[in-house]
PDB file of C-alpha atoms in Angstrom:
ATOM      1  CA  LEU A   1      -8.994 -15.135  -4.857  1.00  0.00           C
ATOM      2  CA  PRO A   2      -5.325 -15.290  -3.804  1.00  0.00           C
ATOM      3  CA  ALA A   3      -4.584 -16.311  -7.267  1.00  0.00           C
ATOM      4  CA  VAL A   4      -5.621 -12.658  -8.007  1.00  0.00           C
ATOM      5  CA  THR A   5      -3.750 -10.880  -4.823  1.00  0.00           C
ATOM      6  CA  ALA A   6      -0.597 -13.362  -6.176  1.00  0.00           C
ATOM      7  CA  LEU A   7      -1.011 -11.031  -9.271  1.00  0.00           C
ATOM      8  CA  PHE A   8      -1.337  -7.657  -7.328  1.00  0.00           C
ATOM      9  CA  ILE A   9       2.293  -8.998  -5.510  1.00  0.00           C
ATOM     10  CA  LYS A  10       3.686  -9.247  -8.819  1.00  0.00           C
ATOM     11  CA  GLU A  11       2.541  -5.902  -9.967  1.00  0.00           C
ATOM     12  CA  GLU A  12       4.727  -4.660  -7.069  1.00  0.00           C
ATOM     13  CA  GLN A  13       7.398  -6.407  -7.661  1.00  0.00           C
ATOM     14  CA  HIS A  14       7.145  -5.465 -11.232  1.00  0.00           C
ATOM     15  CA  HIS A  15       7.107  -1.522  -9.426  1.00  0.00           C
ATOM     16  CA  ALA A  16      10.492  -2.511  -7.808  1.00  0.00           C
ATOM     17  CA  ALA A  17      12.022  -3.374 -11.032  1.00  0.00           C
ATOM     18  CA  GLN A  18      11.090  -0.395 -12.296  1.00  0.00           C
ATOM     19  CA  LEU A  19      12.813   1.706  -9.864  1.00  0.00           C
ATOM     20  CA  ALA A  20      15.659  -0.662 -10.058  1.00  0.00           C
ATOM     21  CA  GLU A  21      15.986  -0.112 -14.133  1.00  0.00           C
ATOM     22  CA  PHE A  22      15.803   3.581 -13.551  1.00  0.00           C
ATOM     23  CA  MET A  23      18.504   3.620 -10.785  1.00  0.00           C
ATOM     24  CA  ARG A  24      20.932   1.410 -12.665  1.00  0.00           C
ATOM     25  CA  ALA A  25      20.506   3.593 -16.006  1.00  0.00           C
ATOM     26  CA  ASN A  26      21.215   6.703 -13.932  1.00  0.00           C
ATOM     27  CA  GLY A  27      24.349   4.902 -12.179  1.00  0.00           C
ATOM     28  CA  ILE A  28      22.431   5.197  -8.389  1.00  0.00           C
ATOM     29  CA  ARG A  29      23.783   2.046  -6.125  1.00  0.00           C
ATOM     30  CA  LEU A  30      20.925  -0.480  -5.350  1.00  0.00           C
ATOM     31  CA  LYS A  31      20.693  -1.517  -1.480  1.00  0.00           C
ATOM     32  CA  GLN A  32      21.540  -5.142  -1.465  1.00  0.00           C
ATOM     33  CA  ARG A  33      18.898  -5.662   1.302  1.00  0.00           C
ATOM     34  CA  ASN A  34      16.209  -4.036   2.508  1.00  0.00           C
ATOM     35  CA  TRP A  35      15.032  -5.343   6.249  1.00  0.00           C
ATOM     36  CA  THR A  36      11.814  -3.827   5.935  1.00  0.00           C
ATOM     37  CA  ASP A  37      10.591  -5.645   2.665  1.00  0.00           C
ATOM     38  CA  SER A  38      12.272  -8.567   4.529  1.00  0.00           C
ATOM     39  CA  VAL A  39      10.118  -8.254   7.482  1.00  0.00           C
ATOM     40  CA  PHE A  40       6.744  -7.726   5.203  1.00  0.00           C
ATOM     41  CA  ARG A  41       7.318 -10.442   2.927  1.00  0.00           C
ATOM     42  CA  ARG A  42       7.962 -12.845   6.127  1.00  0.00           C
ATOM     43  CA  ILE A  43       4.990 -11.553   8.028  1.00  0.00           C
ATOM     44  CA  ARG A  44       2.763 -12.087   4.760  1.00  0.00           C
ATOM     45  CA  LYS A  45       3.923 -15.498   4.026  1.00  0.00           C
ATOM     46  CA  LEU A  46       3.211 -16.787   7.735  1.00  0.00           C
ATOM     47  CA  ALA A  47       0.163 -14.930   8.239  1.00  0.00           C
ATOM     48  CA  GLY A  48      -3.301 -16.075   6.923  1.00  0.00           C
ATOM     49  CA  TYR A  49      -4.984 -14.638   3.885  1.00  0.00           C
ATOM     50  CA  GLU A  50      -6.848 -11.693   5.630  1.00  0.00           C
ATOM     51  CA  ALA A  51      -3.550 -10.683   7.510  1.00  0.00           C
ATOM     52  CA  ALA A  52      -1.515 -10.949   4.024  1.00  0.00           C
ATOM     53  CA  VAL A  53      -4.507  -8.783   2.232  1.00  0.00           C
ATOM     54  CA  THR A  54      -3.993  -6.431   5.028  1.00  0.00           C
ATOM     55  CA  ILE A  55      -0.465  -6.035   4.947  1.00  0.00           C
ATOM     56  CA  LEU A  56      -0.721  -5.741   1.181  1.00  0.00           C
ATOM     57  CA  VAL A  57      -3.082  -2.669   1.729  1.00  0.00           C
ATOM     58  CA  ILE A  58      -0.506  -0.975   4.212  1.00  0.00           C
ATOM     59  CA  ALA A  59       2.079  -1.396   1.541  1.00  0.00           C
ATOM     60  CA  GLU A  60      -0.002  -0.012  -1.101  1.00  0.00           C
ATOM     61  CA  MET A  61      -1.132   2.919   0.935  1.00  0.00           C
ATOM     62  CA  ILE A  62       2.335   3.985   1.917  1.00  0.00           C
ATOM     63  CA  GLY A  63       3.642   3.348  -1.381  1.00  0.00           C
ATOM     64  CA  PHE A  64       1.288   5.876  -2.698  1.00  0.00           C
ATOM     65  CA  VAL A  65       2.402   8.419  -0.700  1.00  0.00           C
ATOM     66  CA  TYR A  66       5.850   7.821  -0.885  1.00  0.00           C
ATOM     67  CA  TYR A  67       5.634   7.626  -4.624  1.00  0.00           C
ATOM     68  CA  ARG A  68       3.748  10.975  -4.836  1.00  0.00           C
ATOM     69  CA  ALA A  69       6.847  12.387  -2.734  1.00  0.00           C
ATOM     70  CA  LEU A  70       9.612  11.314  -4.737  1.00  0.00           C
ATOM     71  CA  ALA A  71       7.701  12.395  -7.903  1.00  0.00           C
ATOM     72  CA  ARG A  72       8.029  15.932  -6.361  1.00  0.00           C
ATOM     73  CA  ALA A  73      11.652  15.354  -4.943  1.00  0.00           C
ATOM     74  CA  THR A  74      12.887  14.381  -8.647  1.00  0.00           C
ATOM     75  CA  ALA A  75      14.477  16.560 -11.451  1.00  0.00           C
ATOM     76  CA  SER A  76      14.118  13.602 -13.791  1.00  0.00           C
ATOM     77  CA  PRO A  77      11.111  13.705 -15.822  1.00  0.00           C
ATOM     78  CA  CYS A  78      11.321   9.868 -16.468  1.00  0.00           C
ATOM     79  CA  LEU A  79      11.280   9.121 -13.130  1.00  0.00           C
ATOM     80  CA  ALA A  80       8.503  11.661 -12.067  1.00  0.00           C
ATOM     81  CA  ARG A  81       6.534   9.722 -14.648  1.00  0.00           C
ATOM     82  CA  ILE A  82       7.017   6.023 -13.504  1.00  0.00           C
ATOM     83  CA  CYS A  83       5.893   7.398 -10.118  1.00  0.00           C
ATOM     84  CA  ARG A  84       2.902   8.918 -11.351  1.00  0.00           C
ATOM     85  CA  GLU A  85       2.103   5.445 -13.115  1.00  0.00           C
ATOM     86  CA  MET A  86       2.400   3.634  -9.693  1.00  0.00           C
ATOM     87  CA  CYS A  87       0.320   5.858  -8.160  1.00  0.00           C
ATOM     88  CA  ALA A  88      -2.463   5.313 -10.430  1.00  0.00           C
ATOM     89  CA  ASP A  89      -1.440   1.570 -10.314  1.00  0.00           C
ATOM     90  CA  GLU A  90      -1.626   1.832  -6.285  1.00  0.00           C
ATOM     91  CA  ALA A  91      -4.783   3.511  -6.141  1.00  0.00           C
ATOM     92  CA  ILE A  92      -6.528   0.638  -8.870  1.00  0.00           C
ATOM     93  CA  HIS A  93      -5.291  -2.110  -6.656  1.00  0.00           C
ATOM     94  CA  LEU A  94      -6.205  -0.266  -3.261  1.00  0.00           C
ATOM     95  CA  ARG A  95     -10.206  -0.346  -4.722  1.00  0.00           C
ATOM     96  CA  TYR A  96     -10.028  -4.014  -5.373  1.00  0.00           C
ATOM     97  CA  GLU A  97      -7.723  -4.945  -2.365  1.00  0.00           C
ATOM     98  CA  THR A  98      -9.820  -3.165   0.001  1.00  0.00           C
ATOM     99  CA  GLN A  99     -13.007  -4.348  -1.283  1.00  0.00           C
ATOM    100  CA  LEU A 100     -11.775  -7.847  -0.590  1.00  0.00           C
ATOM    101  CA  LEU A 101     -10.334  -7.182   3.174  1.00  0.00           C
ATOM    102  CA  MET A 102     -13.706  -5.519   3.816  1.00  0.00           C
ATOM    103  CA  THR A 103     -15.824  -8.724   2.409  1.00  0.00           C
ATOM    104  CA  LEU A 104     -13.373 -11.030   4.449  1.00  0.00           C
ATOM    105  CA  ARG A 105     -13.870  -8.623   7.575  1.00  0.00           C
ATOM    106  CA  GLY A 106     -17.576  -8.407   6.985  1.00  0.00           C
ATOM    107  CA  GLN A 107     -18.012 -11.802   8.464  1.00  0.00           C
ATOM    108  CA  ARG A 108     -16.977 -10.743  11.927  1.00  0.00           C
ATOM    109  CA  ALA A 109     -19.449  -9.627  14.476  1.00  0.00           C
ATOM    110  CA  PRO A 110     -19.017  -5.563  14.708  1.00  0.00           C
ATOM    111  CA  LEU A 111     -16.615  -5.478  18.204  1.00  0.00           C
ATOM    112  CA  ALA A 112     -14.640  -7.822  16.518  1.00  0.00           C
ATOM    113  CA  ARG A 113     -14.312  -6.014  13.221  1.00  0.00           C
ATOM    114  CA  ARG A 114     -13.643  -2.534  14.889  1.00  0.00           C
ATOM    115  CA  CYS A 115     -10.578  -4.352  16.953  1.00  0.00           C
ATOM    116  CA  VAL A 116      -9.256  -5.631  13.725  1.00  0.00           C
ATOM    117  CA  GLU A 117      -9.845  -2.456  11.929  1.00  0.00           C
ATOM    118  CA  PHE A 118      -7.818  -0.860  14.972  1.00  0.00           C
ATOM    119  CA  LEU A 119      -4.783  -3.062  15.017  1.00  0.00           C
ATOM    120  CA  HIS A 120      -4.869  -2.313  10.870  1.00  0.00           C
ATOM    121  CA  ARG A 121      -4.556   1.473  11.366  1.00  0.00           C
ATOM    122  CA  THR A 122      -2.096   0.525  14.295  1.00  0.00           C
ATOM    123  CA  LEU A 123      -0.114  -1.526  12.059  1.00  0.00           C
ATOM    124  CA  LEU A 124      -0.204   1.039   9.326  1.00  0.00           C
ATOM    125  CA  SER A 125       1.127   4.106  11.538  1.00  0.00           C
ATOM    126  CA  VAL A 126       4.024   1.926  12.677  1.00  0.00           C
ATOM    127  CA  SER A 127       4.918   1.082   9.419  1.00  0.00           C
ATOM    128  CA  ALA A 128       4.940   4.478   8.060  1.00  0.00           C
ATOM    129  CA  ARG A 129       7.441   5.645  10.599  1.00  0.00           C
ATOM    130  CA  VAL A 130       9.434   2.493   9.661  1.00  0.00           C
ATOM    131  CA  VAL A 131       9.323   3.564   6.302  1.00  0.00           C
ATOM    132  CA  PHE A 132       9.967   7.510   6.896  1.00  0.00           C
ATOM    133  CA  HIS A 133      13.138   6.319   8.704  1.00  0.00           C
ATOM    134  CA  ASP A 134      14.480   4.188   5.759  1.00  0.00           C
ATOM    135  CA  HIS A 135      13.132   6.580   3.023  1.00  0.00           C
ATOM    136  CA  ARG A 136      13.737  10.168   5.157  1.00  0.00           C
ATOM    137  CA  ARG A 137      16.417  11.626   2.398  1.00  0.00           C
ATOM    138  CA  VAL A 138      13.547  11.705   0.057  1.00  0.00           C
ATOM    139  CA  LEU A 139      10.870  12.543   2.420  1.00  0.00           C
ATOM    140  CA  ARG A 140      12.595  15.311   4.210  1.00  0.00           C
ATOM    141  CA  HIS A 141      13.708  16.746   0.757  1.00  0.00           C
ATOM    142  CA  VAL A 142       9.989  17.512   0.132  1.00  0.00           C
ATOM    143  CA  GLY A 143       9.260  18.619   3.332  1.00  0.00           C
ATOM    144  CA  TYR A 144       7.770  15.679   5.086  1.00  0.00           C
ATOM    145  CA  THR A 145       8.623  15.127   8.892  1.00  0.00           C
ATOM    146  CA  PRO A 146       8.092  11.723  10.413  1.00  0.00           C
ATOM    147  CA  ALA A 147       4.467  13.319  11.897  1.00  0.00           C
ATOM    148  CA  SER A 148       3.745  14.664   8.855  1.00  0.00           C
ATOM    149  CA  PHE A 149       4.522  11.761   6.595  1.00  0.00           C
ATOM    150  CA  ARG A 150       2.754   9.252   8.983  1.00  0.00           C
ATOM    151  CA  LYS A 151      -0.265  11.701   9.002  1.00  0.00           C
ATOM    152  CA  ASP A 152      -0.774  11.563   5.204  1.00  0.00           C
ATOM    153  CA  CYS A 153      -0.117   7.906   5.173  1.00  0.00           C
ATOM    154  CA  VAL A 154      -2.603   7.354   8.175  1.00  0.00           C
ATOM    155  CA  ALA A 155      -5.046  10.128   6.286  1.00  0.00           C
ATOM    156  CA  ILE A 156      -5.655   7.585   3.051  1.00  0.00           C
ATOM    157  CA  TYR A 157      -7.056   4.574   5.533  1.00  0.00           C
ATOM    158  CA  PRO A 158     -10.605   6.045   5.755  1.00  0.00           C
ATOM    159  CA  MET A 159     -10.970   7.248   2.357  1.00  0.00           C
ATOM    160  CA  VAL A 160     -10.094   4.066   0.682  1.00  0.00           C
ATOM    161  CA  MET A 161     -11.594   1.618   3.532  1.00  0.00           C
ATOM    162  CA  SER A 162     -14.912   3.747   3.617  1.00  0.00           C
ATOM    163  CA  ASN A 163     -15.788   3.378  -0.138  1.00  0.00           C
ATOM    164  CA  HIS A 164     -18.781   1.711  -0.182  1.00  0.00           C
ATOM    165  CA  ALA A 165     -16.361  -1.452   1.168  1.00  0.00           C
ATOM    166  CA  ARG A 166     -18.304  -2.665   4.358  1.00  0.00           C
ATOM    167  CA  ARG A 167     -20.095  -5.413   2.770  1.00  0.00           C
ATOM    168  CA  PRO A 168     -20.519  -5.997  -1.602  1.00  0.00           C
ATOM    169  CA  ARG A 169     -23.613  -4.060  -2.036  1.00  0.00           C
ATOM    170  CA  SER A 170     -26.873  -6.033  -3.452  1.00  0.00           C
ATOM    171  CA  ARG A 171     -27.891  -6.040  -6.743  1.00  0.00           C
ATOM    172  CA  GLY A 172     -30.833  -3.561  -7.842  1.00  0.00           C
ATOM    173  CA  PRO A 173     -33.691  -5.092  -9.644  1.00  0.00           C
ATOM    174  CA  ALA A 174     -32.087  -3.844 -13.366  1.00  0.00           C
ATOM    175  CA  GLU A 175     -28.817  -5.872 -12.557  1.00  0.00           C
ATOM    176  CA  LYS A 176     -30.627  -9.088 -11.215  1.00  0.00           C
ATOM    177  CA  LEU A 177     -32.753  -8.942 -14.474  1.00  0.00           C
ATOM    178  CA  ALA A 178     -29.399  -8.791 -16.557  1.00  0.00           C
ATOM    179  CA  ALA A 179     -27.391 -11.492 -14.467  1.00  0.00           C
TER     180      ALA A 179
END
């Protein structure tokens, strides 16, 4: 499973490369360093597998809201198309990653699982605030405030984490016969 997750990380790096290519082609200066990206990478590398997947899920959730906002903010059809493609990718990634996360968490006692999920939502909320601060020009341009951006990011959590992802479903009789 970690090899599959590494592929999702490469896909996120591809998204960053697409945006960088667009920016260079349009004479937009790139940041040399992004402290939030550095922090997320460091935490992901130091943490265990479940925590690393949690961080990826948070990045995907926030990325989904941000790319939608960026698509609305731009007058460039090319950038809007890139953002729509990224949102579609994020939605696919979230389905896999949340299923994986819930499978990993499903082995815990209910109270422990609720505590971990509370920490996940808290990290999502804090991360959304930090991302708003770093990207406030774009986000304010489309009408976001720090609170409304955080609210939209946090609103994704119950949707993606509850899509029958508590535990892998058992096979039905027909599926058992086909296996």
